[in-house]
XYZ file of C-alpha atoms in Angstrom:
231
model
C 18.290 -16.779 -83.174
C 15.775 -15.971 -80.505
C 17.145 -15.488 -77.015
C 14.839 -15.417 -74.032
C 16.028 -13.503 -71.026
C 14.330 -13.899 -67.654
C 15.021 -11.059 -65.255
C 15.476 -12.050 -61.633
C 13.059 -10.522 -59.198
C 14.473 -7.900 -56.901
C 14.017 -7.547 -53.163
C 11.147 -5.247 -52.252
C 12.022 -2.082 -50.403
C 9.633 -1.887 -47.457
C 9.401 0.831 -44.814
C 7.043 0.401 -41.852
C 6.025 3.447 -39.836
C 4.607 2.858 -36.351
C 5.019 3.755 -32.680
C 6.998 1.175 -30.744
C 5.444 2.222 -27.417
C 1.695 2.159 -26.723
C -0.529 2.737 -23.724
C -3.221 0.219 -22.863
C -6.336 1.129 -24.860
C -4.473 3.029 -27.586
C -4.969 2.218 -31.258
C -2.615 2.861 -34.177
C -2.299 1.789 -37.807
C 1.031 0.808 -39.329
C 1.952 2.900 -42.369
C 3.458 0.755 -45.134
C 5.610 2.179 -47.914
C 6.682 -0.468 -50.430
C 7.757 -0.453 -54.082
C 5.978 -3.790 -54.499
C 2.268 -4.213 -55.045
C 2.169 -7.689 -53.540
C -0.563 -8.458 -51.003
C 0.258 -7.241 -47.471
C -0.753 -9.020 -44.251
C -0.035 -8.424 -40.532
C -0.242 -11.240 -37.967
C 0.483 -11.735 -34.260
C -0.210 -14.541 -31.807
C 0.475 -12.361 -28.738
C -2.355 -11.543 -26.318
C -0.684 -8.224 -25.448
C -2.131 -6.606 -28.559
C -4.748 -7.241 -31.233
C -3.803 -6.622 -34.870
C -5.896 -6.762 -38.032
C -4.518 -8.106 -41.329
C -4.411 -4.475 -42.501
C -2.107 -3.426 -39.648
C -4.480 -1.795 -37.150
C -3.009 -2.403 -33.672
C -4.939 -2.197 -30.391
C -2.983 -2.304 -27.108
C -4.679 -4.684 -24.660
C -2.403 -5.134 -21.637
C 1.162 -4.379 -20.475
C 3.982 -6.328 -22.056
C 5.782 -6.790 -25.373
C 4.376 -8.256 -28.570
C 5.909 -9.318 -31.864
C 4.012 -8.623 -35.082
C 4.914 -10.249 -38.391
C 4.403 -8.349 -41.638
C 4.463 -10.327 -44.888
C 4.143 -9.159 -48.466
C 3.585 -11.634 -51.254
C 5.716 -11.667 -54.360
C 4.731 -9.472 -57.281
C 5.749 -9.513 -60.935
C 9.005 -7.735 -60.219
C 9.688 -8.273 -56.524
C 10.330 -11.155 -54.174
C 8.160 -11.825 -51.119
C 9.141 -9.870 -48.016
C 8.869 -10.537 -44.293
C 9.507 -8.085 -41.475
C 9.120 -8.278 -37.674
C 7.773 -5.449 -35.525
C 8.143 -5.179 -31.738
C 5.556 -3.209 -29.768
C 5.807 -2.467 -26.029
C 2.598 -1.756 -24.118
C 2.385 -0.023 -20.739
C -0.499 0.626 -18.381
C -1.234 2.751 -15.335
C 1.239 1.914 -12.541
C -0.306 0.862 -9.232
C 0.510 0.893 -5.532
C -1.054 -1.490 -3.015
C -0.688 -2.556 0.618
C 0.777 0.610 2.164
C 1.801 -0.132 5.742
C 3.161 2.541 8.079
C 6.138 1.716 10.258
C 4.136 2.778 13.338
C 0.520 2.468 14.437
C -1.813 4.084 16.957
C -0.350 7.046 18.848
C 3.135 8.155 17.846
C 5.460 10.360 19.878
C 6.518 13.625 18.213
C 10.112 13.328 17.005
C 9.654 9.766 15.790
C 10.357 9.113 12.116
C 7.442 7.796 10.085
C 8.025 5.539 7.071
C 6.097 2.972 5.067
C 6.380 -0.162 2.997
C 4.242 -0.827 -0.060
C 3.923 -2.924 -3.213
C 4.597 -1.249 -6.570
C 3.334 -2.596 -9.900
C 4.977 -0.817 -12.824
C 2.609 -2.097 -15.536
C 5.380 -1.708 -18.082
C 5.996 1.964 -17.200
C 9.561 1.484 -15.912
C 11.148 1.275 -12.482
C 9.588 2.781 -9.370
C 9.539 6.594 -9.453
C 6.457 7.073 -7.260
C 5.577 10.395 -5.622
C 5.097 10.756 -1.851
C 3.036 13.216 0.191
C 2.269 13.213 3.908
C -1.030 14.736 5.064
C -2.477 15.947 8.356
C -6.158 16.096 9.247
C -7.485 19.563 10.053
C -10.066 20.380 12.678
C -12.668 20.523 9.880
C -11.847 16.959 8.918
C -9.966 17.837 5.722
C -6.672 16.191 4.833
C -4.100 18.919 4.147
C -0.595 18.656 2.693
C 2.309 20.361 4.502
C 4.392 22.585 2.221
C 7.744 21.450 3.597
C 9.884 19.433 1.182
C 10.493 16.832 3.920
C 6.785 15.958 3.831
C 7.195 14.812 0.212
C 9.548 11.981 1.082
C 8.912 8.381 2.066
C 10.407 9.038 5.520
C 9.130 12.024 7.518
C 9.799 13.280 11.046
C 6.963 15.668 11.990
C 7.736 18.431 14.481
C 5.745 19.607 17.509
C 3.472 21.812 15.389
C 1.607 18.625 14.441
C 0.816 17.651 18.055
C -2.641 16.120 18.297
C -3.080 15.719 14.541
C -3.761 12.552 12.628
C -1.308 12.062 9.770
C -1.142 9.656 6.852
C 0.909 9.015 3.722
C -0.302 9.280 0.138
C 1.611 7.551 -2.678
C 1.034 8.367 -6.343
C 2.396 5.491 -8.443
C 4.678 6.448 -11.335
C 7.151 4.621 -13.562
C 10.535 5.995 -14.581
C 9.944 5.643 -18.312
C 6.512 7.256 -18.687
C 4.848 10.497 -17.607
C 1.564 8.793 -16.771
C 0.733 8.457 -13.057
C -1.670 6.107 -11.344
C -4.279 6.785 -8.682
C -2.990 8.084 -5.339
C -3.330 5.522 -2.556
C -3.392 6.331 1.176
C -2.061 4.575 4.246
C -3.785 4.174 7.577
C -3.423 7.179 9.880
C -1.622 7.647 13.198
C -2.010 10.378 15.825
C 0.943 12.450 16.998
C 1.483 13.352 20.659
C 4.063 14.772 23.028
C 4.889 13.979 26.632
C 2.320 15.768 28.813
C 3.660 18.548 31.029
C 2.803 20.343 34.247
C 3.875 23.973 34.522
C 3.590 26.849 36.977
C 2.853 24.882 40.155
C 1.466 27.212 42.788
C 0.822 26.458 46.496
C -1.493 28.526 48.680
C -2.451 28.122 52.329
C -0.928 25.624 54.705
C 1.285 28.113 56.535
C 0.594 26.392 59.843
C 0.077 22.787 60.804
C -3.402 21.462 60.085
C -4.227 23.956 57.328
C -5.225 22.725 53.894
C -2.731 23.291 51.136
C -4.214 24.292 47.767
C -2.212 23.280 44.686
C -2.751 25.006 41.353
C -0.875 24.307 38.134
C -1.134 24.448 34.349
C -1.517 21.145 32.516
C -0.223 20.841 28.939
C -1.943 17.968 27.161
C -0.027 15.408 25.130
C -2.361 15.885 22.184
C -4.140 12.560 22.619
C -7.951 12.904 22.840
C -9.318 12.509 26.380
C -5.846 13.066 27.809
C -6.381 14.159 31.435
C -4.037 15.070 34.234
C -3.641 13.116 37.441
C -2.017 14.726 40.461
C 0.476 12.880 42.591
C 2.142 14.674 45.491
C 5.512 13.389 46.619
């Protein structure tokens, strides 16, 4: 008696090696290890990435994309289907920085800003802050004090007469990449003008002219001049 035995096909053992996180512009190829020799194909309808049938992935823009891997049946193995998820991030951005004050600002006032943050898939807002002052040579310099690296800053009297502005370097909490530093408008810092060392000469008798001399301490605003009022 002849007995025919048909062996059932087994499930293919498939291992897919790839990076689940990609930066815009990066390219990677999925490494496939399978005990089946059935034809392999990768597909995706997402516009976040581009993928070739052979598994070459190009990151196009921030977001998440699903990729489907299929392997046809072979003599000994069943067809297989697997899903891959790829997250793509870009360079975070900052726009529309607006300082809490404009024009001339009195020393001792706290400066702050509002702005729009675009994470581009890089995580929550972890941007870096730096206040700057403009030197006499026209260069923007960064104070070393830790307080000048915060969103809110209260400059002291050493900055009288200087223009200051805020720089924000966009950064996401989940990636080390940083975007391009963006700057706010500038404001000028001033103090209340002072008069010191008032000195009177002459005028010891009626009809004589009294001469008044004094030292004027400017507020720090350009073209700030003194005006004398006797009372």
